[in-house]
Short mmCIF file of C-alpha atoms in Angstrom, two decimals:
data_model
loop_
_atom_site.label_atom_id
_atom_site.label_comp_id
_atom_site.label_asym_id
_atom_site.label_seq_id
_atom_site.Cartn_x
_atom_site.Cartn_y
_atom_site.Cartn_z
CA UNK A 26 -122.21 39.06 94.16
CA UNK A 27 -124.26 39.05 91.04
CA UNK A 28 -124.54 35.92 88.89
CA UNK A 29 -127.16 36.66 86.25
CA UNK A 30 -125.82 39.78 84.60
CA UNK A 31 -123.49 38.19 82.06
CA UNK A 32 -125.70 35.93 79.90
CA UNK A 33 -128.10 38.72 79.03
CA UNK A 34 -125.43 40.46 77.05
CA UNK A 35 -125.67 37.81 74.40
CA UNK A 36 -129.11 39.04 73.44
CA UNK A 37 -127.53 42.16 72.02
CA UNK A 38 -124.77 40.21 70.32
CA UNK A 39 -126.88 37.63 68.59
CA UNK A 40 -129.14 39.62 66.31
CA UNK A 41 -131.06 36.86 64.62
CA UNK A 42 -134.34 35.04 64.21
CA UNK A 43 -136.03 33.51 67.23
CA UNK A 44 -134.70 30.27 68.68
CA UNK A 45 -137.99 28.55 67.86
CA UNK A 46 -137.56 29.29 64.17
CA UNK A 47 -133.98 28.09 64.18
CA UNK A 48 -134.43 24.50 65.39
CA UNK A 49 -133.89 23.21 61.86
CA UNK A 50 -130.17 23.62 62.34
CA UNK A 51 -128.27 21.11 64.44
CA UNK A 52 -124.95 21.61 66.21
CA UNK A 53 -121.90 19.43 65.86
CA UNK A 54 -119.36 19.99 68.65
CA UNK A 55 -115.74 20.10 67.51
CA UNK A 56 -112.47 20.98 69.28
CA UNK A 57 -111.80 23.92 66.94
CA UNK A 58 -114.06 25.32 64.24
CA UNK A 59 -111.25 26.92 62.24
CA UNK A 60 -109.73 23.51 61.50
CA UNK A 61 -112.94 22.30 59.84
CA UNK A 62 -112.56 22.70 56.08
CA UNK A 63 -115.56 23.99 54.07
CA UNK A 64 -115.70 20.69 52.17
CA UNK A 65 -116.54 18.89 55.43
CA UNK A 66 -119.52 21.11 56.26
CA UNK A 67 -122.97 19.56 55.99
CA UNK A 68 -126.21 21.34 55.06
CA UNK A 69 -128.21 22.66 58.05
CA UNK A 70 -125.33 21.76 60.36
CA UNK A 71 -123.28 24.17 62.47
CA UNK A 72 -119.86 23.13 63.68
CA UNK A 73 -119.40 24.71 67.09
CA UNK A 74 -116.82 25.13 69.84
CA UNK A 75 -116.81 27.17 73.04
CA UNK A 76 -113.38 25.88 74.11
CA UNK A 77 -114.51 24.86 77.60
CA UNK A 78 -112.29 21.79 77.42
CA UNK A 79 -109.21 23.58 76.09
CA UNK A 80 -105.98 23.24 78.03
CA UNK A 81 -106.07 27.02 78.52
CA UNK A 82 -109.54 26.98 80.09
CA UNK A 83 -110.23 26.91 83.82
CA UNK A 84 -111.50 23.45 84.72
CA UNK A 85 -114.31 24.81 86.88
CA UNK A 86 -115.74 27.46 84.56
CA UNK A 87 -114.48 26.72 81.07
CA UNK A 88 -113.32 30.34 80.75
CA UNK A 89 -109.83 31.46 79.75
CA UNK A 90 -107.71 34.05 81.53
CA UNK A 91 -107.43 37.17 79.39
CA UNK A 92 -103.63 37.20 79.60
CA UNK A 93 -103.39 33.55 78.51
CA UNK A 94 -105.82 34.19 75.65
CA UNK A 95 -103.80 37.14 74.40
CA UNK A 96 -100.52 35.24 74.60
CA UNK A 97 -101.70 32.00 72.97
CA UNK A 98 -104.27 33.40 70.50
CA UNK A 99 -103.11 36.90 69.57
CA UNK A 100 -105.15 37.02 66.35
CA UNK A 101 -108.35 36.32 68.25
CA UNK A 102 -107.44 38.97 70.78
CA UNK A 103 -106.81 41.47 67.98
CA UNK A 104 -110.26 41.03 66.44
CA UNK A 105 -112.40 40.04 69.43
CA UNK A 106 -111.21 42.47 72.08
CA UNK A 107 -113.12 45.68 72.68
CA UNK A 108 -110.69 47.28 70.22
CA UNK A 109 -107.20 46.33 68.90
CA UNK A 110 -104.57 46.83 71.57
CA UNK A 111 -107.06 46.51 74.44
CA UNK A 112 -105.57 45.60 77.81
CA UNK A 113 -107.18 44.77 81.13
CA UNK A 114 -108.36 48.10 82.53
CA UNK A 115 -106.85 49.98 85.46
CA UNK A 116 -109.60 50.79 87.93
CA UNK A 117 -109.38 53.58 90.50
CA UNK A 118 -110.97 52.90 93.88
CA UNK A 119 -110.97 54.47 97.33
CA UNK A 120 -109.76 52.33 100.25
CA UNK A 121 -110.39 53.98 103.61
CA UNK A 122 -110.41 57.32 101.85
CA UNK A 123 -107.11 56.68 100.08
CA UNK A 124 -107.27 56.51 96.26
CA UNK A 125 -105.70 53.39 94.80
CA UNK A 126 -105.45 51.78 91.39
CA UNK A 127 -105.64 48.12 90.50
CA UNK A 128 -105.87 46.02 87.35
CA UNK A 129 -109.31 44.53 86.69
CA UNK A 130 -108.46 40.93 85.80
CA UNK A 131 -110.68 39.28 83.21
CA UNK A 132 -111.67 35.83 82.01
CA UNK A 133 -112.89 35.24 78.44
CA UNK A 134 -115.68 33.03 77.17
CA UNK A 135 -114.81 32.32 73.53
CA UNK A 136 -117.22 30.84 70.98
CA UNK A 137 -116.61 29.81 67.37
CA UNK A 138 -119.18 28.55 64.87
CA UNK A 139 -119.17 27.77 61.16
CA UNK A 140 -121.95 26.86 58.76
CA UNK A 141 -122.71 26.95 55.02
CA UNK A 142 -125.34 29.26 53.53
CA UNK A 143 -127.07 28.20 50.34
CA UNK A 144 -126.72 31.53 48.56
CA UNK A 145 -123.95 33.81 47.33
CA UNK A 146 -122.30 36.24 49.78
CA UNK A 147 -123.69 39.24 47.90
CA UNK A 148 -127.24 38.03 48.50
CA UNK A 149 -126.90 38.19 52.29
CA UNK A 150 -128.08 41.52 53.66
CA UNK A 151 -125.94 42.17 56.73
CA UNK A 152 -127.13 45.77 56.91
CA UNK A 153 -130.59 44.67 58.04
CA UNK A 154 -129.06 43.85 61.42
CA UNK A 155 -128.21 47.51 61.97
CA UNK A 156 -131.90 48.49 62.03
CA UNK A 157 -133.63 48.91 65.36
CA UNK A 158 -136.94 47.61 63.99
CA UNK A 159 -135.22 44.28 63.28
CA UNK A 160 -133.78 44.16 66.79
CA UNK A 161 -137.14 44.84 68.37
CA UNK A 162 -138.60 41.72 66.76
CA UNK A 163 -135.87 39.44 68.07
CA UNK A 164 -136.68 39.41 71.77
CA UNK A 165 -139.66 41.43 73.04
CA UNK A 166 -138.39 41.15 76.61
CA UNK A 167 -135.44 43.41 75.78
CA UNK A 168 -136.26 47.04 75.17
CA UNK A 169 -133.94 49.18 73.04
CA UNK A 170 -133.53 52.88 72.47
CA UNK A 171 -131.19 54.57 70.05
CA UNK A 172 -128.37 56.58 71.63
CA UNK A 173 -125.79 59.09 70.39
CA UNK A 174 -122.06 59.28 71.05
CA UNK A 175 -122.65 61.85 73.80
CA UNK A 176 -124.96 59.44 75.64
CA UNK A 177 -122.50 56.55 75.82
CA UNK A 178 -121.23 55.72 79.28
CA UNK A 179 -117.52 55.91 78.35
CA UNK A 180 -118.10 59.56 77.37
CA UNK A 181 -120.61 60.56 80.07
CA UNK A 182 -119.26 58.62 83.05
CA UNK A 183 -115.60 59.09 84.15
CA UNK A 184 -115.74 55.67 85.84
CA UNK A 185 -116.20 54.05 82.41
CA UNK A 186 -113.52 56.02 80.59
CA UNK A 187 -111.26 52.96 80.32
CA UNK A 188 -113.65 51.54 77.71
CA UNK A 189 -113.31 54.49 75.36
CA UNK A 190 -112.26 53.66 71.82
CA UNK A 191 -108.78 55.17 71.27
CA UNK A 192 -109.38 56.03 67.61
CA UNK A 193 -112.91 57.44 67.63
CA UNK A 194 -115.99 57.77 69.79
CA UNK A 195 -118.46 54.91 70.01
CA UNK A 196 -121.52 55.45 67.83
CA UNK A 197 -119.76 57.77 65.38
CA UNK A 198 -118.78 55.13 62.84
CA UNK A 199 -120.70 55.65 59.57
CA UNK A 200 -123.70 53.37 59.20
CA UNK A 201 -123.57 52.10 62.78
CA UNK A 202 -126.54 51.53 65.06
CA UNK A 203 -125.99 52.36 68.73
CA UNK A 204 -128.53 51.29 71.31
CA UNK A 205 -129.03 51.13 75.04
CA UNK A 206 -130.90 48.00 76.05
CA UNK A 207 -132.77 47.06 79.20
CA UNK A 208 -133.60 43.50 80.17
CA UNK A 209 -135.55 42.44 83.29
CA UNK A 210 -134.19 39.12 84.50
CA UNK A 211 -136.58 36.19 84.17
CA UNK A 212 -137.44 32.82 85.66
CA UNK A 213 -135.98 31.91 89.05
CA UNK A 214 -133.16 34.45 88.92
CA UNK A 215 -135.06 37.46 90.34
CA UNK A 216 -136.06 35.35 93.34
CA UNK A 217 -132.41 34.62 94.03
CA UNK A 218 -131.51 38.29 93.69
CA UNK A 219 -134.17 39.35 96.19
CA UNK A 220 -133.00 36.74 98.65
CA UNK A 221 -129.37 37.77 98.30
CA UNK A 222 -130.28 41.44 98.73
CA UNK A 223 -132.28 40.68 101.88
CA UNK A 224 -129.45 38.71 103.45
CA UNK A 225 -126.84 41.34 102.63
CA UNK A 226 -128.25 44.32 104.45
CA UNK A 227 -126.29 47.53 104.10
CA UNK A 228 -124.38 46.36 101.05
CA UNK A 229 -124.80 47.37 97.44
CA UNK A 230 -128.08 46.06 96.11
CA UNK A 231 -128.14 43.78 93.11
CA UNK A 232 -130.33 44.98 90.28
CA UNK A 233 -133.04 42.79 88.80
CA UNK A 234 -132.39 44.17 85.34
CA UNK A 235 -129.48 44.64 83.01
CA UNK A 236 -128.60 47.74 81.04
CA UNK A 237 -125.96 47.65 78.33
CA UNK A 238 -124.83 49.73 75.39
CA UNK A 239 -124.00 48.26 72.01
CA UNK A 240 -122.63 49.39 68.65
CA UNK A 241 -123.63 47.32 65.62
CA UNK A 242 -122.19 47.91 62.17
CA UNK A 243 -121.23 46.34 58.88
CA UNK A 244 -117.54 47.00 58.32
CA UNK A 245 -116.84 49.16 55.25
CA UNK A 246 -114.48 47.59 52.68
CA UNK A 247 -111.59 49.89 53.61
CA UNK A 248 -111.66 48.62 57.22
CA UNK A 249 -111.64 44.92 56.37
CA UNK A 250 -108.22 43.34 56.86
CA UNK A 251 -108.90 40.52 54.44
CA UNK A 252 -105.61 38.67 54.84
CA UNK A 253 -105.74 38.67 58.64
CA UNK A 254 -109.43 37.69 58.72
CA UNK A 255 -108.82 34.82 56.29
CA UNK A 256 -106.07 33.67 58.62
CA UNK A 257 -108.44 33.99 61.59
CA UNK A 258 -111.15 31.88 59.92
CA UNK A 259 -108.80 29.44 58.24
CA UNK A 260 -110.72 29.80 54.95
CA UNK A 261 -108.64 31.04 52.01
CA UNK A 262 -111.37 32.57 49.84
CA UNK A 263 -111.86 36.38 49.86
CA UNK A 264 -113.79 37.96 52.71
CA UNK A 265 -117.08 39.27 51.29
CA UNK A 266 -118.62 40.91 54.36
CA UNK A 267 -118.19 41.42 58.10
CA UNK A 268 -120.80 42.19 60.75
CA UNK A 269 -119.38 43.53 64.01
CA UNK A 270 -121.29 43.97 67.25
CA UNK A 271 -119.58 45.47 70.27
CA UNK A 272 -120.89 45.80 73.81
CA UNK A 273 -118.80 48.64 75.23
CA UNK A 274 -120.66 49.26 78.47
CA UNK A 275 -122.52 47.09 80.96
CA UNK A 276 -123.97 48.23 84.25
CA UNK A 277 -122.55 45.25 86.15
CA UNK A 278 -119.79 42.61 86.01
CA UNK A 279 -119.00 42.46 82.28
CA UNK A 280 -116.26 44.59 80.77
CA UNK A 281 -117.15 44.04 77.11
CA UNK A 282 -118.56 41.69 74.52
CA UNK A 283 -117.77 41.26 70.83
CA UNK A 284 -119.33 39.32 67.98
CA UNK A 285 -117.72 39.06 64.55
CA UNK A 286 -119.51 37.34 61.66
CA UNK A 287 -117.31 36.81 58.61
CA UNK A 288 -118.78 35.86 55.24
CA UNK A 289 -116.61 34.20 52.57
CA UNK A 290 -117.32 32.62 49.22
CA UNK A 291 -117.47 28.85 49.34
CA UNK A 292 -114.21 27.51 47.80
CA UNK A 293 -116.03 25.16 45.41
CA UNK A 294 -119.19 27.16 44.61
CA UNK A 295 -119.47 30.95 44.12
CA UNK A 296 -123.23 30.69 44.76
CA UNK A 297 -122.71 29.44 48.30
CA UNK A 298 -121.26 31.14 51.39
CA UNK A 299 -119.21 30.06 54.36
CA UNK A 300 -120.11 31.97 57.53
CA UNK A 301 -117.72 31.91 60.48
CA UNK A 302 -118.96 33.52 63.68
CA UNK A 303 -116.74 34.44 66.61
CA UNK A 304 -117.86 35.73 69.97
CA UNK A 305 -115.97 36.77 73.09
CA UNK A 306 -117.36 37.89 76.46
CA UNK A 307 -115.05 39.37 79.06
CA UNK A 308 -116.13 38.47 82.60
CA UNK A 309 -114.56 40.09 85.64
CA UNK A 310 -112.43 37.49 87.37
CA UNK A 311 -113.47 38.47 90.88
CA UNK A 312 -117.05 37.47 90.05
CA UNK A 313 -115.91 33.92 89.34
CA UNK A 314 -113.96 33.81 92.60
CA UNK A 315 -116.95 34.71 94.81
CA UNK A 316 -117.78 31.35 96.32
CA UNK A 317 -117.31 31.27 100.09
CA UNK A 318 -119.86 34.02 100.76
CA UNK A 319 -122.52 31.92 99.01
CA UNK A 320 -121.53 28.55 100.45
CA UNK A 321 -121.88 29.87 104.00
CA UNK A 322 -125.61 30.52 103.47
CA UNK A 323 -127.53 27.26 102.81
CA UNK A 324 -130.25 28.84 100.66
CA UNK A 325 -127.63 30.49 98.43
CA UNK A 326 -125.39 27.49 97.80
CA UNK A 327 -126.93 27.06 94.36
CA UNK A 328 -126.34 30.72 93.58
CA UNK A 329 -122.54 30.49 93.21
CA UNK A 330 -121.80 32.85 90.30
CA UNK A 331 -119.67 30.48 88.23
CA UNK A 332 -122.29 27.73 88.46
CA UNK A 333 -125.14 29.98 87.40
CA UNK A 334 -123.05 31.49 84.62
CA UNK A 335 -122.33 28.08 83.14
CA UNK A 336 -125.88 26.72 83.59
CA UNK A 337 -125.08 24.35 86.45
CA UNK A 338 -127.39 25.79 89.12
CA UNK A 339 -130.96 25.03 90.14
CA UNK A 340 -131.65 28.72 89.48
CA UNK A 341 -131.06 28.13 85.77
CA UNK A 342 -134.23 27.44 83.81
CA UNK A 343 -135.65 27.49 80.29
CA UNK A 344 -133.83 27.68 76.96
CA UNK A 345 -133.02 31.38 76.89
CA UNK A 346 -130.78 33.64 78.95
CA UNK A 347 -131.78 32.12 82.27
CA UNK A 348 -130.45 28.74 81.12
CA UNK A 349 -126.84 29.93 81.39
CA UNK A 350 -124.21 30.67 78.78
CA UNK A 351 -123.69 27.25 77.14
CA UNK A 352 -127.36 26.52 76.35
CA UNK A 353 -128.22 30.09 75.47
CA UNK A 354 -125.24 30.55 73.14
CA UNK A 355 -126.06 27.37 71.26
CA UNK A 356 -129.64 28.51 70.73
CA UNK A 357 -128.50 31.93 69.51
CA UNK A 358 -125.98 30.44 67.09
CA UNK A 359 -128.77 28.34 65.58
CA UNK A 360 -130.81 31.53 65.23
CA UNK A 361 -127.97 33.36 63.49
CA UNK A 362 -127.63 30.56 60.94
CA UNK A 363 -131.36 30.63 60.24
CA UNK A 364 -131.38 34.42 59.89
CA UNK A 365 -128.48 34.50 57.45
CA UNK A 366 -130.12 31.85 55.32
CA UNK A 367 -133.45 33.65 54.96
#
C-alpha cells in the first residue's frame, strides 16, 4: 500500500538544471502538444500536456490504461514503452503454496512538452546528460552510483526478468550511462509510511526510500528512426538528436519509466531548435485500486495512493517530488528547457 514511490522516478528521468533556475520559463497548457505548430511557439514558453482530461484517461487519476494507450496511440507505445513490443508482464506468484501466473495490469501517465531553443541543434550538447557528475549536481538528495550490466536487477534477480531488453542487456549500449539511485522520501511522506507500517503489523513493510536503475544515452544516428519520430512529434524537419532515458527497474510499484527528448531544426530558422519531450511512467494498476484499506482507518484517509500520486492529499507538500506528479513534472519540464538553452 505504498503511495510515494512513483514520483521519485522522475528525478532520474528529468536530467536538467534545478527548478529554481528554471522559473524563467512559463507553461501553457494545451490539449495536445503535437498539434502545436513551431510557428505558434513563443520564446520562454513551454506548451505542455499530461492528458489527464483525455477521453482515454481515468476520471479519478488522469492515467490511461496500458491496453487503451497501445490501441489508440501505437506510435507513442512504440517509442515510450520500456522497449518496442513491450507487453504487460506476466508475474509468477505463490498462492497457498501453488504457483500461479497473472498479468500485471498497468496504467500510464503520459506527458508531452514542446519549446523553442534559441540556438542550432548542433550546438546543444545532449551527451553532457550521460555524465554522472552532471547528475550529481541536479538533486543532492538523490545519490547515484554507476552500475554494470551484470548488476542490473533484470539480470541478477529472476523476479525482474520480465523487464529484460530482448535485443541486448541494459547498460551495454555504447556511450550509455547506467546508474542505481537511492532517494530518501521527504516532507510529510515518511510520517505516513511509519504510521501505515505500524498499523499493518505482520505485513510487508513499506520502505522510506526508493531505489531505481536507469540507463541514459544519446541515440546513435543509425538507431534514429527519423521518419517515425517526425511523425511522433508532428514536426516535419529532420531529427537532429535524441536523448533517451529508461528506468528499467524500481524496487516498488513502478514497472518502468521512459523519457524521450527529440531535437529538430526550426522550420523557419536553421539557427533555432524545436525540442519535443515525451515521458511515460507505467504504474501498477492494483496500486491505484487500493482505497478501502485506507478509508477504513481515519488517520490514513488522506493517504489513498491515487490521491497522493496526483498531488491531492494533505501529505503532499513542497514543489518537488513530494508535491505529487502534476506539480513535480511541470517543474522538471521547466528545468529541462532551461538546461537545453544554456
